[in-house]
PDB file of C-alpha atoms in Angstrom:
ATOM      1  CA  MET A   1       1.465  -3.148   9.212  1.00  0.00           C
ATOM      2  CA  ARG A   2       0.024  -6.338   7.795  1.00  0.00           C
ATOM      3  CA  VAL A   3      -3.585  -7.376   8.376  1.00  0.00           C
ATOM      4  CA  GLU A   4      -4.432 -10.870   7.210  1.00  0.00           C
ATOM      5  CA  LYS A   5      -7.775 -11.685   5.552  1.00  0.00           C
ATOM      6  CA  LEU A   6      -9.358  -8.229   5.850  1.00  0.00           C
ATOM      7  CA  LEU A   7     -11.538  -8.864   2.766  1.00  0.00           C
ATOM      8  CA  HIS A   8     -14.060 -11.661   2.331  1.00  0.00           C
ATOM      9  CA  GLU A   9     -14.276 -13.693  -0.889  1.00  0.00           C
ATOM     10  CA  ASP A  10     -17.480 -12.040  -2.146  1.00  0.00           C
ATOM     11  CA  LEU A  11     -16.021  -8.534  -1.968  1.00  0.00           C
ATOM     12  CA  ILE A  12     -12.807  -9.709  -3.647  1.00  0.00           C
ATOM     13  CA  ARG A  13     -14.816 -11.194  -6.557  1.00  0.00           C
ATOM     14  CA  ARG A  14     -16.927  -8.024  -6.858  1.00  0.00           C
ATOM     15  CA  LEU A  15     -13.859  -5.764  -7.019  1.00  0.00           C
ATOM     16  CA  ILE A  16     -12.218  -7.955  -9.682  1.00  0.00           C
ATOM     17  CA  ARG A  17     -15.451  -7.932 -11.778  1.00  0.00           C
ATOM     18  CA  GLU A  18     -15.751  -4.150 -11.469  1.00  0.00           C
ATOM     19  CA  PHE A  19     -12.177  -3.666 -12.633  1.00  0.00           C
ATOM     20  CA  ALA A  20     -12.711  -5.967 -15.615  1.00  0.00           C
ATOM     21  CA  ALA A  21     -15.643  -3.770 -16.684  1.00  0.00           C
ATOM     22  CA  SER A  22     -13.918  -0.416 -16.046  1.00  0.00           C
ATOM     23  CA  ARG A  23     -11.667   1.763 -18.192  1.00  0.00           C
ATOM     24  CA  LYS A  24      -8.032   0.743 -17.806  1.00  0.00           C
ATOM     25  CA  LEU A  25      -5.036   3.075 -17.885  1.00  0.00           C
ATOM     26  CA  ASP A  26      -1.585   1.827 -18.874  1.00  0.00           C
ATOM     27  CA  ASN A  27       1.330   2.496 -16.549  1.00  0.00           C
ATOM     28  CA  ASP A  28       3.954   4.785 -18.101  1.00  0.00           C
ATOM     29  CA  LYS A  29       6.890   2.600 -16.973  1.00  0.00           C
ATOM     30  CA  SER A  30       5.606  -0.940 -17.644  1.00  0.00           C
ATOM     31  CA  ASN A  31       3.237  -2.048 -20.389  1.00  0.00           C
ATOM     32  CA  GLN A  32       2.341  -5.135 -18.310  1.00  0.00           C
ATOM     33  CA  LEU A  33       0.862  -2.946 -15.556  1.00  0.00           C
ATOM     34  CA  SER A  34      -2.514  -1.251 -15.803  1.00  0.00           C
ATOM     35  CA  HIS A  35      -4.816   0.390 -13.319  1.00  0.00           C
ATOM     36  CA  SER A  36      -8.235   1.876 -12.953  1.00  0.00           C
ATOM     37  CA  GLU A  37      -8.732   5.603 -12.757  1.00  0.00           C
ATOM     38  CA  ILE A  38      -7.760   7.072  -9.391  1.00  0.00           C
ATOM     39  CA  MET A  39     -11.048   7.743  -7.621  1.00  0.00           C
ATOM     40  CA  SER A  40     -12.610   8.933  -4.425  1.00  0.00           C
ATOM     41  CA  PRO A  41     -13.866   6.029  -2.299  1.00  0.00           C
ATOM     42  CA  SER A  42     -17.378   7.414  -2.802  1.00  0.00           C
ATOM     43  CA  ALA A  43     -17.135   6.706  -6.556  1.00  0.00           C
ATOM     44  CA  ARG A  44     -18.084   3.050  -6.046  1.00  0.00           C
ATOM     45  CA  GLU A  45     -20.130   1.198  -3.448  1.00  0.00           C
ATOM     46  CA  SER A  46     -17.420  -1.479  -3.219  1.00  0.00           C
ATOM     47  CA  PHE A  47     -14.757   1.174  -2.488  1.00  0.00           C
ATOM     48  CA  LEU A  48     -16.934   2.585   0.306  1.00  0.00           C
ATOM     49  CA  GLU A  49     -17.248  -0.921   1.752  1.00  0.00           C
ATOM     50  CA  VAL A  50     -13.473  -1.433   1.530  1.00  0.00           C
ATOM     51  CA  SER A  51     -12.864   1.981   3.153  1.00  0.00           C
ATOM     52  CA  GLU A  52     -15.028   1.081   6.141  1.00  0.00           C
ATOM     53  CA  LEU A  53     -13.007  -2.108   6.671  1.00  0.00           C
ATOM     54  CA  ILE A  54      -9.685  -0.257   6.338  1.00  0.00           C
ATOM     55  CA  ARG A  55     -10.492   2.791   8.504  1.00  0.00           C
ATOM     56  CA  PRO A  56     -10.002   1.116  11.962  1.00  0.00           C
ATOM     57  CA  LYS A  57      -6.651  -0.228  10.772  1.00  0.00           C
ATOM     58  CA  LEU A  58      -5.657   3.279   9.634  1.00  0.00           C
ATOM     59  CA  VAL A  59      -6.434   4.575  13.133  1.00  0.00           C
ATOM     60  CA  GLU A  60      -4.279   1.830  14.650  1.00  0.00           C
ATOM     61  CA  PHE A  61      -1.378   2.371  12.229  1.00  0.00           C
ATOM     62  CA  GLY A  62      -1.694   6.171  12.486  1.00  0.00           C
ATOM     63  CA  ALA A  63      -1.255   5.893  16.261  1.00  0.00           C
ATOM     64  CA  LEU A  64       2.114   4.217  15.616  1.00  0.00           C
ATOM     65  CA  LEU A  65       3.158   7.104  13.358  1.00  0.00           C
ATOM     66  CA  PHE A  66       1.713  10.063  15.283  1.00  0.00           C
ATOM     67  CA  GLY A  67       1.217   8.721  18.840  1.00  0.00           C
ATOM     68  CA  GLU A  68      -2.516   9.461  18.894  1.00  0.00           C
ATOM     69  CA  ASP A  69      -5.765   7.916  17.647  1.00  0.00           C
ATOM     70  CA  LEU A  70      -6.746  10.262  14.826  1.00  0.00           C
ATOM     71  CA  GLU A  71      -9.688  10.278  12.454  1.00  0.00           C
ATOM     72  CA  TRP A  72      -8.536   9.106   9.000  1.00  0.00           C
ATOM     73  CA  ALA A  73      -9.939   9.360   5.485  1.00  0.00           C
ATOM     74  CA  ILE A  74      -8.955   7.556   2.314  1.00  0.00           C
ATOM     75  CA  LYS A  75      -8.442  10.353  -0.183  1.00  0.00           C
ATOM     76  CA  GLU A  76      -7.939   8.233  -3.310  1.00  0.00           C
ATOM     77  CA  ILE A  77      -8.203   4.600  -4.301  1.00  0.00           C
ATOM     78  CA  TRP A  78      -7.549   2.536  -7.442  1.00  0.00           C
ATOM     79  CA  ILE A  79      -7.079  -1.040  -8.679  1.00  0.00           C
ATOM     80  CA  ASN A  80      -3.776  -2.313 -10.145  1.00  0.00           C
ATOM     81  CA  VAL A  81      -3.316  -5.316 -12.429  1.00  0.00           C
ATOM     82  CA  LEU A  82       0.231  -6.596 -12.894  1.00  0.00           C
ATOM     83  CA  GLU A  83       0.607  -9.205 -15.636  1.00  0.00           C
ATOM     84  CA  THR A  84       3.350 -11.845 -15.824  1.00  0.00           C
ATOM     85  CA  GLY A  85       6.615 -10.070 -16.678  1.00  0.00           C
ATOM     86  CA  GLY A  86       5.396  -6.681 -15.432  1.00  0.00           C
ATOM     87  CA  LYS A  87       6.809  -4.612 -12.584  1.00  0.00           C
ATOM     88  CA  GLN A  88       6.111  -1.404 -10.670  1.00  0.00           C
ATOM     89  CA  ALA A  89       9.081   0.991 -10.582  1.00  0.00           C
ATOM     90  CA  ILE A  90      10.377   2.335  -7.275  1.00  0.00           C
ATOM     91  CA  HIS A  91       8.289   5.289  -6.068  1.00  0.00           C
ATOM     92  CA  THR A  92       6.630   7.054  -3.129  1.00  0.00           C
ATOM     93  CA  HIS A  93       3.140   8.560  -2.744  1.00  0.00           C
ATOM     94  CA  ALA A  94       2.938  12.355  -2.472  1.00  0.00           C
ATOM     95  CA  ASN A  95       0.276  14.371  -0.647  1.00  0.00           C
ATOM     96  CA  SER A  96      -0.654  11.641   1.820  1.00  0.00           C
ATOM     97  CA  PHE A  97       0.593  10.169   5.089  1.00  0.00           C
ATOM     98  CA  VAL A  98      -0.352   6.485   4.886  1.00  0.00           C
ATOM     99  CA  SER A  99      -0.519   4.327   1.781  1.00  0.00           C
ATOM    100  CA  GLY A 100      -1.834   0.825   1.508  1.00  0.00           C
ATOM    101  CA  VAL A 101      -2.190  -2.218  -0.695  1.00  0.00           C
ATOM    102  CA  LEU A 102      -5.096  -4.611  -0.420  1.00  0.00           C
ATOM    103  CA  TYR A 103      -4.514  -7.864  -2.299  1.00  0.00           C
ATOM    104  CA  LEU A 104      -7.309  -9.320  -4.449  1.00  0.00           C
ATOM    105  CA  THR A 105      -5.145 -12.232  -5.608  1.00  0.00           C
ATOM    106  CA  SER A 106      -2.312 -14.088  -3.887  1.00  0.00           C
ATOM    107  CA  PRO A 107       0.818 -12.821  -5.651  1.00  0.00           C
ATOM    108  CA  HIS A 108       3.781 -14.940  -6.649  1.00  0.00           C
ATOM    109  CA  ARG A 109       6.633 -14.382  -4.185  1.00  0.00           C
ATOM    110  CA  SER A 110       8.629 -12.670  -6.962  1.00  0.00           C
ATOM    111  CA  ALA A 111       6.025  -9.867  -6.997  1.00  0.00           C
ATOM    112  CA  ASN A 112       5.907  -9.150  -3.265  1.00  0.00           C
ATOM    113  CA  LEU A 113       6.139  -5.500  -2.298  1.00  0.00           C
ATOM    114  CA  VAL A 114       9.741  -4.419  -1.597  1.00  0.00           C
ATOM    115  CA  PHE A 115      10.491  -1.419   0.650  1.00  0.00           C
ATOM    116  CA  HIS A 116      13.729   0.581   0.364  1.00  0.00           C
ATOM    117  CA  LYS A 117      15.492   2.884   2.765  1.00  0.00           C
ATOM    118  CA  SER A 118      15.622   6.410   1.421  1.00  0.00           C
ATOM    119  CA  LEU A 119      18.556   7.133  -0.872  1.00  0.00           C
ATOM    120  CA  GLY A 120      20.920   9.435   0.958  1.00  0.00           C
ATOM    121  CA  GLY A 121      18.724   8.576   3.964  1.00  0.00           C
ATOM    122  CA  SER A 122      18.702   9.386   7.603  1.00  0.00           C
ATOM    123  CA  ASP A 123      20.583   6.317   8.821  1.00  0.00           C
ATOM    124  CA  PHE A 124      23.375   6.079  11.348  1.00  0.00           C
ATOM    125  CA  ILE A 125      26.806   6.764   9.896  1.00  0.00           C
ATOM    126  CA  PHE A 126      28.053   3.364  11.083  1.00  0.00           C
ATOM    127  CA  SER A 127      26.536   0.091   9.966  1.00  0.00           C
ATOM    128  CA  ASN A 128      26.845  -3.479  11.150  1.00  0.00           C
ATOM    129  CA  GLN A 129      27.310  -5.763   8.142  1.00  0.00           C
ATOM    130  CA  ASN A 130      28.968  -9.129   8.604  1.00  0.00           C
ATOM    131  CA  LYS A 131      28.257 -12.873   8.278  1.00  0.00           C
ATOM    132  CA  ASN A 132      26.479 -12.971  11.676  1.00  0.00           C
ATOM    133  CA  VAL A 133      23.896 -10.264  10.864  1.00  0.00           C
ATOM    134  CA  LYS A 134      20.272 -11.241  10.371  1.00  0.00           C
ATOM    135  CA  TYR A 135      18.673  -8.606   8.143  1.00  0.00           C
ATOM    136  CA  GLY A 136      15.120  -7.373   8.655  1.00  0.00           C
ATOM    137  CA  PRO A 137      12.961  -4.340   7.956  1.00  0.00           C
ATOM    138  CA  PHE A 138      14.914  -2.012  10.251  1.00  0.00           C
ATOM    139  CA  ASN A 139      18.558  -2.850   9.496  1.00  0.00           C
ATOM    140  CA  GLY A 140      18.488  -3.856   5.813  1.00  0.00           C
ATOM    141  CA  SER A 141      18.751  -1.460   2.893  1.00  0.00           C
ATOM    142  CA  LYS A 142      15.610  -3.073   1.486  1.00  0.00           C
ATOM    143  CA  TRP A 143      12.993  -5.476   2.782  1.00  0.00           C
ATOM    144  CA  ALA A 144      10.485  -7.661   0.925  1.00  0.00           C
ATOM    145  CA  MET A 145       7.076  -8.487   2.345  1.00  0.00           C
ATOM    146  CA  PRO A 146       6.651 -12.105   3.391  1.00  0.00           C
ATOM    147  CA  THR A 147       4.069 -14.287   1.668  1.00  0.00           C
ATOM    148  CA  ILE A 148       0.837 -12.367   1.092  1.00  0.00           C
ATOM    149  CA  ALA A 149      -2.600 -13.830   0.360  1.00  0.00           C
ATOM    150  CA  ALA A 150      -5.785 -12.580  -1.265  1.00  0.00           C
ATOM    151  CA  GLY A 151      -7.678 -10.399   1.206  1.00  0.00           C
ATOM    152  CA  ASP A 152      -4.546  -9.209   3.069  1.00  0.00           C
ATOM    153  CA  LEU A 153      -3.863  -5.512   3.728  1.00  0.00           C
ATOM    154  CA  VAL A 154      -0.458  -3.816   4.012  1.00  0.00           C
ATOM    155  CA  LEU A 155      -0.141  -0.243   5.375  1.00  0.00           C
ATOM    156  CA  PHE A 156       3.035   1.856   5.249  1.00  0.00           C
ATOM    157  CA  PRO A 157       4.146   5.502   5.531  1.00  0.00           C
ATOM    158  CA  SER A 158       3.592   7.204   2.163  1.00  0.00           C
ATOM    159  CA  TYR A 159       7.150   8.565   2.082  1.00  0.00           C
ATOM    160  CA  LEU A 160       8.627   5.046   2.077  1.00  0.00           C
ATOM    161  CA  LEU A 161      10.242   4.054  -1.222  1.00  0.00           C
ATOM    162  CA  HIS A 162       8.670   0.862  -2.574  1.00  0.00           C
ATOM    163  CA  GLU A 163       8.436  -1.212  -5.736  1.00  0.00           C
ATOM    164  CA  VAL A 164       7.125  -4.471  -7.110  1.00  0.00           C
ATOM    165  CA  PRO A 165       9.864  -6.493  -8.864  1.00  0.00           C
ATOM    166  CA  VAL A 166       9.202  -8.440 -12.064  1.00  0.00           C
ATOM    167  CA  ASN A 167       6.187 -10.691 -11.612  1.00  0.00           C
ATOM    168  CA  LEU A 168       7.218 -14.261 -12.485  1.00  0.00           C
ATOM    169  CA  GLY A 169       3.812 -15.655 -11.519  1.00  0.00           C
ATOM    170  CA  GLU A 170       0.241 -15.226 -12.631  1.00  0.00           C
ATOM    171  CA  ARG A 171      -1.706 -11.957 -12.791  1.00  0.00           C
ATOM    172  CA  ARG A 172      -1.440  -9.931  -9.557  1.00  0.00           C
ATOM    173  CA  ILE A 173      -4.474  -7.767  -8.726  1.00  0.00           C
ATOM    174  CA  SER A 174      -4.498  -5.285  -5.855  1.00  0.00           C
ATOM    175  CA  VAL A 175      -6.282  -2.198  -4.568  1.00  0.00           C
ATOM    176  CA  ALA A 176      -4.006   0.729  -3.687  1.00  0.00           C
ATOM    177  CA  PHE A 177      -4.954   3.829  -1.722  1.00  0.00           C
ATOM    178  CA  ASN A 178      -3.642   6.901   0.053  1.00  0.00           C
ATOM    179  CA  ALA A 179      -4.950   8.268   3.347  1.00  0.00           C
ATOM    180  CA  ILE A 180      -4.739  11.449   5.385  1.00  0.00           C
ATOM    181  CA  PRO A 181      -5.726  12.305   8.961  1.00  0.00           C
ATOM    182  CA  LYS A 182      -8.449  14.907   9.531  1.00  0.00           C
ATOM    183  CA  ARG A 183      -5.946  17.062  11.436  1.00  0.00           C
ATOM    184  CA  LEU A 184      -2.482  17.214  12.953  1.00  0.00           C
ATOM    185  CA  ASP A 185      -1.892  19.426  15.992  1.00  0.00           C
ATOM    186  CA  SER A 186       1.531  20.573  17.176  1.00  0.00           C
ATOM    187  CA  PHE A 187       1.110  22.460  20.455  1.00  0.00           C
ATOM    188  CA  GLY A 188      -1.949  24.337  19.230  1.00  0.00           C
ATOM    189  CA  TYR A 189      -0.820  24.874  15.649  1.00  0.00           C
ATOM    190  CA  ALA A 190      -3.297  22.628  13.878  1.00  0.00           C
ATOM    191  CA  VAL A 191      -3.382  21.681  10.230  1.00  0.00           C
ATOM    192  CA  ASN A 192      -6.738  20.370   8.999  1.00  0.00           C
ATOM    193  CA  PHE A 193      -7.074  18.202   5.889  1.00  0.00           C
ATOM    194  CA  SER A 194     -10.234  17.668   3.890  1.00  0.00           C
TER     195      SER A 194
END
């Protein structure tokens, strides 16, 4: 799910300033990628503000995944900075149901988020691959986000493999987070998350 212009300019500037002043952790797979500590949204006023803007979109996206409007919480949030030449290796997010990226800068098209079908996946045994096929997010083996701008939000299932290819543009700054519903109920067998 893509939501355009969720963040206003003032909040974007505040988040970038806060990251510049915070402790940075290097990524273990790319020395041109760093991030803030992974925090609870309550750790910073700006993260609480961002969470309030995201929450209605989580409810909407969660209804697509689970067929019901559920109450959602962001369980962890952090800021990523990807320098020119850096990349984010292919990965998933454990212990959550929905993950998201909120862009603080407009990334170069080379550094758009790329989603991959699961290796060994759950696809049909037959495929349709020929010169007439138009590939998209549901029939391709991978799919890159279209042009993204500062303030845009992207939500996706946490199990979905994703990466950021080598950034050929300027510094790319984003907020990443993971979310969980308060509960899931399967015919009276409920699991509550806190």
